[in-house]
Coordinates of C-alpha atoms in Angstrom, one line a residue:
M9 CA -3.4 -3.2 -26.2
L10 CA -6.5 -2.8 -24.0
E11 CA -8.8 -4.4 -26.6
K12 CA -6.3 -7.2 -27.1
I13 CA -6.0 -8.1 -23.4
T14 CA -9.7 -7.9 -22.7
G15 CA -10.3 -10.2 -25.7
I16 CA -7.8 -12.7 -24.3
L17 CA -9.4 -12.5 -20.8
K18 CA -12.9 -13.1 -22.2
A19 CA -11.7 -16.2 -24.0
S20 CA -9.7 -17.5 -21.1
G21 CA -12.6 -18.9 -19.0
V22 CA -11.5 -17.2 -15.8
Y23 CA -14.2 -16.4 -13.3
A24 CA -13.8 -12.6 -13.4
W25 CA -11.2 -10.0 -14.4
E26 CA -10.3 -6.3 -14.2
V27 CA -8.0 -4.2 -16.4
S28 CA -6.6 -0.8 -15.4
D29 CA -5.0 1.3 -18.1
V30 CA -3.3 4.5 -17.0
K31 CA -1.7 6.8 -19.6
K32 CA 0.5 9.7 -18.6
Q33 CA 1.7 12.5 -20.9
G34 CA 4.0 14.8 -19.1
W35 CA 6.9 17.3 -18.9
E36 CA 9.9 17.2 -16.6
F37 CA 12.3 20.0 -15.7
Y38 CA 15.5 19.8 -13.7
F39 CA 17.0 23.0 -12.3
I40 CA 20.3 23.7 -10.6
R41 CA 19.5 26.8 -8.5
H42 CA 17.4 28.6 -11.0
A43 CA 19.2 27.6 -14.1
L44 CA 17.5 24.9 -16.3
D45 CA 19.9 21.9 -16.4
Q46 CA 17.7 19.5 -18.5
H47 CA 14.1 18.9 -19.5
R48 CA 12.2 16.1 -21.3
A49 CA 8.8 15.0 -22.3
K50 CA 7.3 11.6 -21.3
N51 CA 4.6 9.4 -22.6
V52 CA 4.1 6.3 -20.6
E53 CA 1.4 3.7 -20.2
H54 CA 0.8 1.2 -17.3
I55 CA -1.6 -1.7 -17.8
N56 CA -2.5 -3.8 -14.8
V57 CA -4.4 -7.0 -15.1
K58 CA -6.3 -8.7 -12.3
V59 CA -7.8 -12.2 -12.5
Y60 CA -10.3 -13.9 -10.1
Q61 CA -10.9 -17.6 -9.8
L62 CA -13.8 -19.2 -7.9
T63 CA -13.4 -22.8 -6.8
D64 CA -15.8 -25.4 -8.2
D65 CA -17.6 -25.7 -4.8
G66 CA -17.9 -22.0 -4.6
Q67 CA -16.2 -21.8 -1.2
S68 CA -13.1 -19.8 -2.2
L69 CA -12.4 -16.8 -4.4
G70 CA -8.8 -16.0 -5.2
F71 CA -7.2 -13.3 -7.2
A72 CA -3.8 -12.5 -8.7
S73 CA -2.5 -9.4 -10.6
A74 CA 0.4 -8.2 -12.6
E75 CA 1.5 -5.4 -14.9
L76 CA 1.5 -6.0 -18.7
A77 CA 3.8 -4.1 -20.9
P78 CA 1.9 -2.1 -23.6
T79 CA 4.3 -3.5 -26.2
A80 CA 3.5 -7.1 -25.2
T81 CA 2.9 -9.6 -28.0
D82 CA -0.2 -11.8 -28.1
A83 CA 1.8 -14.7 -26.8
E84 CA 3.1 -12.7 -23.9
A85 CA -0.3 -11.5 -23.0
E86 CA -1.8 -15.0 -23.1
K87 CA 1.0 -16.3 -21.0
L88 CA 0.4 -13.6 -18.4
V89 CA -3.3 -14.4 -18.2
N90 CA -2.6 -18.1 -17.9
D91 CA -0.1 -17.5 -15.1
L92 CA -2.5 -15.2 -13.3
A93 CA -5.3 -17.7 -13.7
Y94 CA -3.2 -20.4 -12.0
R95 CA -1.9 -18.2 -9.3
A96 CA -5.4 -17.1 -8.4
T97 CA -6.4 -20.7 -7.7
L98 CA -3.7 -20.8 -4.9
V99 CA -5.5 -18.0 -3.0
K100 CA -8.3 -19.2 -0.7
N101 CA -10.4 -16.2 0.3
R102 CA -14.0 -16.3 1.4
P103 CA -16.2 -15.4 -1.7
Y104 CA -17.5 -11.9 -2.0
A105 CA -19.4 -9.9 -4.6
L106 CA -17.4 -7.8 -7.1
N107 CA -18.2 -4.2 -8.0
V108 CA -20.8 -3.6 -10.7
P109 CA -21.7 -0.3 -12.4
A110 CA -23.5 1.9 -9.9
G111 CA -24.4 5.5 -9.9
E112 CA -23.5 8.3 -12.2
M113 CA -19.8 8.9 -12.7
P114 CA -18.5 12.5 -13.3
G115 CA -17.3 13.5 -16.8
T116 CA -14.1 12.2 -18.2
G117 CA -12.4 15.7 -17.8
A118 CA -10.6 18.0 -20.1
P119 CA -6.9 17.7 -21.2
S120 CA -4.4 19.4 -18.9
D121 CA -2.5 22.4 -20.1
L122 CA 1.0 21.2 -19.3
A123 CA 2.6 24.5 -20.5
A124 CA 0.5 26.6 -18.2
I125 CA 1.0 24.4 -15.2
S126 CA 4.8 24.2 -15.8
G127 CA 5.0 27.9 -16.2
D128 CA 3.2 28.5 -12.9
F129 CA 5.7 26.3 -11.1
I130 CA 8.7 28.0 -12.7
R131 CA 7.5 31.5 -12.0
T132 CA 6.7 30.7 -8.4
M133 CA 10.2 29.4 -7.8
A134 CA 11.7 32.5 -9.4
E135 CA 9.6 34.7 -7.1
L136 CA 10.9 33.1 -3.8
R137 CA 12.5 35.5 -1.4
E138 CA 16.0 34.3 -0.9
T139 CA 18.8 35.7 1.2
E140 CA 22.6 35.5 1.3
S141 CA 22.3 32.7 3.9
E142 CA 19.2 30.9 2.7
D143 CA 18.4 30.0 -0.9
V144 CA 17.4 27.3 -3.4
N145 CA 19.9 24.6 -4.2
S146 CA 17.9 22.7 -6.8
Y147 CA 14.4 21.6 -7.8
E148 CA 12.6 19.2 -10.1
I149 CA 9.2 19.7 -11.6
F150 CA 7.0 16.9 -12.9
V151 CA 3.6 17.7 -14.5
S152 CA 1.3 15.1 -16.1
D153 CA -2.0 14.8 -18.0
V154 CA -3.3 11.5 -16.8
T155 CA -6.0 9.4 -18.5
R156 CA -7.2 6.4 -16.4
R157 CA -9.6 3.7 -17.6
L158 CA -11.0 0.7 -15.8
V159 CA -12.7 -2.2 -17.6
T160 CA -14.1 -5.2 -15.8
S161 CA -15.9 -8.4 -16.6
T162 CA -18.8 -7.2 -14.4
G163 CA -19.7 -4.4 -16.9
I164 CA -17.7 -1.4 -15.5
D165 CA -16.0 0.7 -18.2
E166 CA -15.1 4.1 -16.9
T167 CA -12.6 6.7 -17.9
E168 CA -11.3 9.9 -16.2
R169 CA -8.7 12.5 -17.0
Y170 CA -7.0 14.8 -14.6
P171 CA -3.8 16.8 -13.9
S172 CA -1.1 15.5 -11.6
S173 CA 1.9 17.5 -10.5
M174 CA 4.9 17.1 -8.2
I175 CA 7.8 19.3 -7.3
E176 CA 10.9 18.3 -5.3
V177 CA 13.0 21.1 -3.8
V178 CA 16.2 21.3 -1.9
V179 CA 17.0 24.6 -0.1
N180 CA 20.3 25.5 1.6
A181 CA 21.0 27.5 4.8
R182 CA 24.4 28.6 6.0
R183 CA 25.8 30.0 9.2
D184 CA 29.3 30.4 10.6
G185 CA 30.9 28.1 8.1
H186 CA 28.2 25.4 8.4
E187 CA 25.6 24.5 5.8
I188 CA 22.5 22.4 5.9
E189 CA 20.0 21.1 3.3
V190 CA 16.2 21.0 3.7
Y191 CA 14.3 18.8 1.3
R192 CA 10.6 19.3 0.4
S193 CA 8.3 17.3 -1.9
Y194 CA 4.8 18.5 -2.9
K195 CA 2.1 16.7 -4.9
S196 CA -0.9 18.6 -6.3
G197 CA -3.2 18.8 -9.3
T198 CA -1.8 22.0 -10.6
C199 CA 0.5 24.7 -9.0
D200 CA -0.8 26.3 -5.8
A201 CA 1.6 29.2 -6.0
Q202 CA 0.7 30.8 -2.7
A203 CA 1.0 27.7 -0.6
L204 CA 4.2 26.6 -2.3
K205 CA 5.9 29.9 -1.8
R206 CA 4.8 30.1 1.8
D207 CA 6.0 26.7 2.7
L208 CA 9.4 26.9 0.9
E209 CA 10.2 30.3 2.5
R210 CA 9.3 28.6 5.9
A211 CA 11.6 25.7 5.0
M212 CA 14.5 28.2 4.5
Q213 CA 13.8 29.7 7.8
Y214 CA 13.8 26.2 9.4
G215 CA 17.2 25.6 7.9
R216 CA 18.5 28.7 9.5
D217 CA 16.9 27.7 12.9
R218 CA 18.4 24.2 12.6
L219 CA 21.9 25.7 12.5
R220 CA 21.4 27.5 15.8
A221 CA 19.4 24.7 17.5
V222 CA 20.6 23.2 20.8
P223 CA 20.2 19.6 21.8
T224 CA 16.7 18.9 23.1
P225 CA 17.0 19.2 26.9
L226 CA 13.6 17.9 27.8
T227 CA 12.8 14.5 29.3
G228 CA 9.3 13.8 30.5
Q229 CA 5.7 14.2 29.4
F230 CA 4.8 17.5 27.6
D231 CA 2.2 18.9 25.3
V232 CA 3.5 18.6 21.7
L233 CA 2.3 20.9 18.9
F234 CA 2.3 19.6 15.2
S235 CA 2.3 22.4 12.7
G236 CA 3.5 20.7 9.5
S237 CA 2.7 17.9 7.1
D238 CA 3.7 15.3 9.7
A239 CA 0.4 16.0 11.4
C240 CA -1.2 14.0 8.5
Q241 CA 0.0 10.9 10.2
I242 CA -2.2 11.7 13.2
Y243 CA -5.3 11.8 11.0
R244 CA -4.3 8.8 8.9
F245 CA -4.4 6.8 12.2
F246 CA -8.2 7.7 12.4
V247 CA -8.8 6.8 8.8
A248 CA -7.0 3.4 9.2
R249 CA -9.1 2.6 12.2
M250 CA -12.2 3.1 10.0
D251 CA -10.9 0.7 7.3
A252 CA -13.1 -2.4 6.8
Q253 CA -10.0 -4.7 6.8
M254 CA -8.9 -3.4 10.2
V255 CA -12.4 -3.8 11.6
F256 CA -13.0 -7.3 10.1
R257 CA -9.7 -8.5 11.5
K258 CA -10.6 -7.1 14.9
I259 CA -7.5 -4.8 14.9
S260 CA -9.7 -1.7 15.2
P261 CA -11.9 -1.6 18.3
W262 CA -14.2 1.0 16.9
A263 CA -17.9 0.3 16.1
I264 CA -20.5 2.2 14.1
G265 CA -22.6 4.5 16.3
E266 CA -20.1 4.4 19.2
A267 CA -17.8 7.1 20.4
I268 CA -14.1 6.4 19.8
C269 CA -13.2 7.7 23.3
E270 CA -15.0 7.3 26.6
D271 CA -14.1 10.7 28.0
F272 CA -13.6 13.7 25.6
Q273 CA -12.0 16.7 27.2
G274 CA -10.6 18.2 24.0
D275 CA -11.9 18.5 20.5
R276 CA -14.0 15.7 18.9
V277 CA -12.7 14.8 15.5
T278 CA -14.8 14.8 12.3
I279 CA -13.3 13.2 9.2
A280 CA -14.8 12.8 5.7
A281 CA -13.8 11.1 2.5
L282 CA -14.4 13.4 -0.5
R283 CA -14.6 12.8 -4.2
E284 CA -13.1 16.2 -4.9
L285 CA -10.7 18.4 -2.9
D286 CA -9.5 21.6 -4.3
N287 CA -6.3 21.1 -6.4
S288 CA -5.8 17.5 -5.1
P289 CA -3.9 15.1 -7.2
A290 CA -6.4 12.4 -6.3
N291 CA -9.8 13.7 -7.4
H292 CA -11.2 10.4 -8.6
G293 CA -14.7 9.4 -9.5
F294 CA -14.1 5.7 -8.9
D295 CA -11.6 3.7 -6.9
P296 CA -9.1 1.1 -8.2
E297 CA -11.7 -1.6 -8.0
G298 CA -14.4 0.4 -9.8
A299 CA -16.5 1.5 -6.8
L300 CA -18.1 4.9 -7.0
I301 CA -16.5 7.4 -4.7
R302 CA -19.0 9.4 -2.7
D303 CA -18.6 12.2 -0.2
T304 CA -18.9 10.1 3.1
V305 CA -18.4 11.0 6.7
L306 CA -16.3 8.5 8.5
L307 CA -16.2 10.1 12.0
E308 CA -18.5 12.8 13.2
D309 CA -17.8 14.5 16.5
G310 CA -15.8 11.5 17.7
V311 CA -18.5 9.0 16.8
A312 CA -17.9 6.3 14.1
K313 CA -20.3 6.7 11.2
H314 CA -19.1 4.7 8.1
F315 CA -16.4 2.1 7.5
L316 CA -14.7 2.1 4.1
G317 CA -12.3 -0.1 2.3
S318 CA -11.7 -2.7 -0.4
R319 CA -14.5 -4.7 -1.9
M320 CA -13.4 -7.9 -0.2
F321 CA -13.4 -6.7 3.4
A322 CA -16.4 -4.4 2.8
G323 CA -18.3 -7.5 1.5
Y324 CA -17.3 -9.5 4.6
L325 CA -18.8 -6.7 6.8
G326 CA -21.9 -6.5 4.7
L327 CA -21.2 -3.0 3.4
T328 CA -22.9 -2.2 0.1
D329 CA -21.6 1.4 -0.6
A330 CA -17.9 1.1 0.5
F331 CA -14.9 2.3 -1.5
L332 CA -11.2 3.0 -1.2
P333 CA -11.0 6.7 -0.3
S334 CA -8.6 9.1 -2.1
N335 CA -9.2 12.5 -0.5
I336 CA -9.6 13.1 3.2
A337 CA -10.9 16.2 4.9
V338 CA -10.7 16.8 8.7
S339 CA -13.0 19.5 10.1
G340 CA -11.3 22.2 12.1
G341 CA -11.3 22.2 15.8
T342 CA -12.6 24.8 18.3
H343 CA -9.4 26.7 19.0
S344 CA -7.6 29.7 17.6
E345 CA -4.0 29.3 16.7
E346 CA -3.2 31.8 19.5
E347 CA -4.9 29.6 22.0
L348 CA -3.0 26.5 20.9
R349 CA 0.3 28.4 21.1
A350 CA -0.2 29.5 24.7
G351 CA 1.7 28.1 27.7
Q352 CA 4.5 25.5 27.7
Y353 CA 4.8 23.1 24.8
L354 CA 7.2 21.6 22.3
E355 CA 6.5 22.4 18.7
V356 CA 8.1 19.9 16.3
V357 CA 8.4 21.1 12.7
E358 CA 10.9 18.6 11.3
F359 CA 11.2 14.9 12.0
S360 CA 13.9 12.5 10.8
D361 CA 11.2 9.9 11.0
F362 CA 7.6 10.0 12.4
H363 CA 5.0 7.2 12.5
I364 CA 1.8 6.2 14.3
A365 CA 1.1 2.5 14.2
P366 CA -2.6 1.9 13.2
M367 CA -2.8 -1.4 15.1
T368 CA -1.5 -0.2 18.4
G369 CA -1.7 3.6 18.2
D370 CA 1.9 3.8 19.2
I371 CA 3.6 7.2 18.4
F372 CA 7.3 7.3 17.6
G373 CA 9.3 10.1 16.0
E374 CA 12.9 11.4 15.9
I375 CA 13.1 15.2 16.3
R376 CA 15.1 17.0 13.6
L377 CA 13.9 20.5 14.6
G378 CA 11.6 21.7 17.2
F379 CA 10.9 24.8 19.3
W380 CA 10.5 24.7 23.1
H381 CA 8.1 27.3 24.2
D382 CA 8.2 28.0 28.0
G383 CA 5.7 30.9 27.9
D384 CA 8.4 33.6 27.6
K385 CA 11.1 32.2 25.4
C386 CA 11.2 30.1 22.1
I387 CA 14.3 28.0 21.9
P388 CA 15.1 25.9 18.7
V389 CA 16.0 22.3 19.6
S390 CA 17.2 19.2 17.8
G391 CA 17.6 15.6 18.6
G392 CA 15.8 13.3 20.9
S393 CA 12.5 11.5 20.3
L394 CA 8.8 11.4 20.9
S395 CA 6.8 8.4 22.1
G396 CA 3.3 7.8 23.4
S397 CA -0.1 6.4 22.4
M398 CA -2.8 7.9 20.2
D399 CA -5.4 6.0 22.2
D400 CA -4.3 8.0 25.3
C401 CA -4.3 11.3 23.4
I402 CA -7.6 11.1 21.6
G403 CA -9.7 12.5 24.5
S404 CA -7.5 15.5 25.1
M405 CA -6.4 16.4 21.5
R406 CA -7.0 20.0 20.5
M407 CA -7.2 21.3 17.0
S408 CA -7.2 24.7 15.3
R409 CA -10.1 26.2 13.5
S410 CA -7.8 27.1 10.6
Q411 CA -7.0 24.4 8.1
T412 CA -4.1 23.5 5.7
Q413 CA -4.1 21.2 2.8
Y414 CA -1.2 18.7 2.1
D415 CA -1.6 16.8 -1.2
S416 CA -4.9 15.0 -0.9
M417 CA -5.5 15.8 2.8
R418 CA -7.0 18.9 4.4
I419 CA -6.3 19.0 8.2
P420 CA -6.3 21.5 11.0
S421 CA -3.3 23.8 10.7
L422 CA -2.3 23.1 14.3
T423 CA -2.8 19.9 16.4
R424 CA -1.8 19.7 20.0
L425 CA -1.4 16.4 21.8
K426 CA -1.2 16.2 25.6
G427 CA 1.1 14.1 27.6
V428 CA 3.5 12.9 24.9
T429 CA 6.8 11.5 26.2
V430 CA 9.8 13.5 25.1
T431 CA 13.3 12.0 25.5
G432 CA 15.9 14.7 25.2
A433 CA 19.2 14.6 23.4
E434 CA 21.2 16.6 25.9
K435 CA 24.1 14.7 27.4

């Protein structure tokens, strides 16, 4: 099919085109408690076609894209290309240069051992420490061997192969006739048995704590400690502010060579985009538009270093080596975990919802489970909300030296924000 669609595109007369072909061979397992309920193999292919059209006067470059079924006939493929060619003429963007072959790509990669990866997940789940009151309800395992190829009219023809895994788990906790479920989802390259086991056993503990939690009694401004995957939202805020689209549209106020905060009293953040991160499901040599992914520092000690982003907005900013990042690594801070856990603070470990708006920096979250530390006691709490502004917290933010990886992000294990508004749930 790839040869068929590229042949049609070459004959179509469109200004430029890109074809992405992603093939996934995988195994899926569905367990009720630890008993296998069903399993199946999958072999799927996704072909995405993108067409560019330049106006006759050269003042506008538009594009349109759609997925083409791998079983499409010649007539169906031709109709899709014609439709995209027309739709692209309706988009009036400023012209920009498309990606061309650049640099040396890494090797394609070896086939993934689906049996070994699946076995590692199943053994890890069987080794979990469960109790009479906290145990596994069900889990689903998805492992894939992915082959990704990108072909463009500008001469790019690159292929990479890599493993991609996901496991979804529901654990139960019971107390005094009440029961609660805690859901977890993990993405990785292969199975990280140690991290998976540690986090799931912690999730069972959180279920137990949730059953004895009291309504959040606090209202006011407090230090808030983030110790789970929701902390990734904090660092995605920084990455979003360094995106070329945000900068070009003047949504991000940050500028290269300038500090992102006028008065640092806490830790200065350093963030890098990486081609490879240990066991990440997103270790790519090239981005969706064919740009070479390089290890690049975005922020260094609180100073903006490099903007990254799509080819269009990178071109508008005059960036020649930009790309869409896949892996993100945040350097650890200057504090030990013991230092960050000192004094009075609210640690939130489970949110019903948590977001940080890149445009405004607004923080908002609904507390499902937290722990109020008053220096002497640790009280589990639930309900209420958080609000505030990342722009106000950047200067006083403190981070642990220790780090934890979540999917394709490695961040400080603990992040403490000062002066976050907590609205309690106690009536």
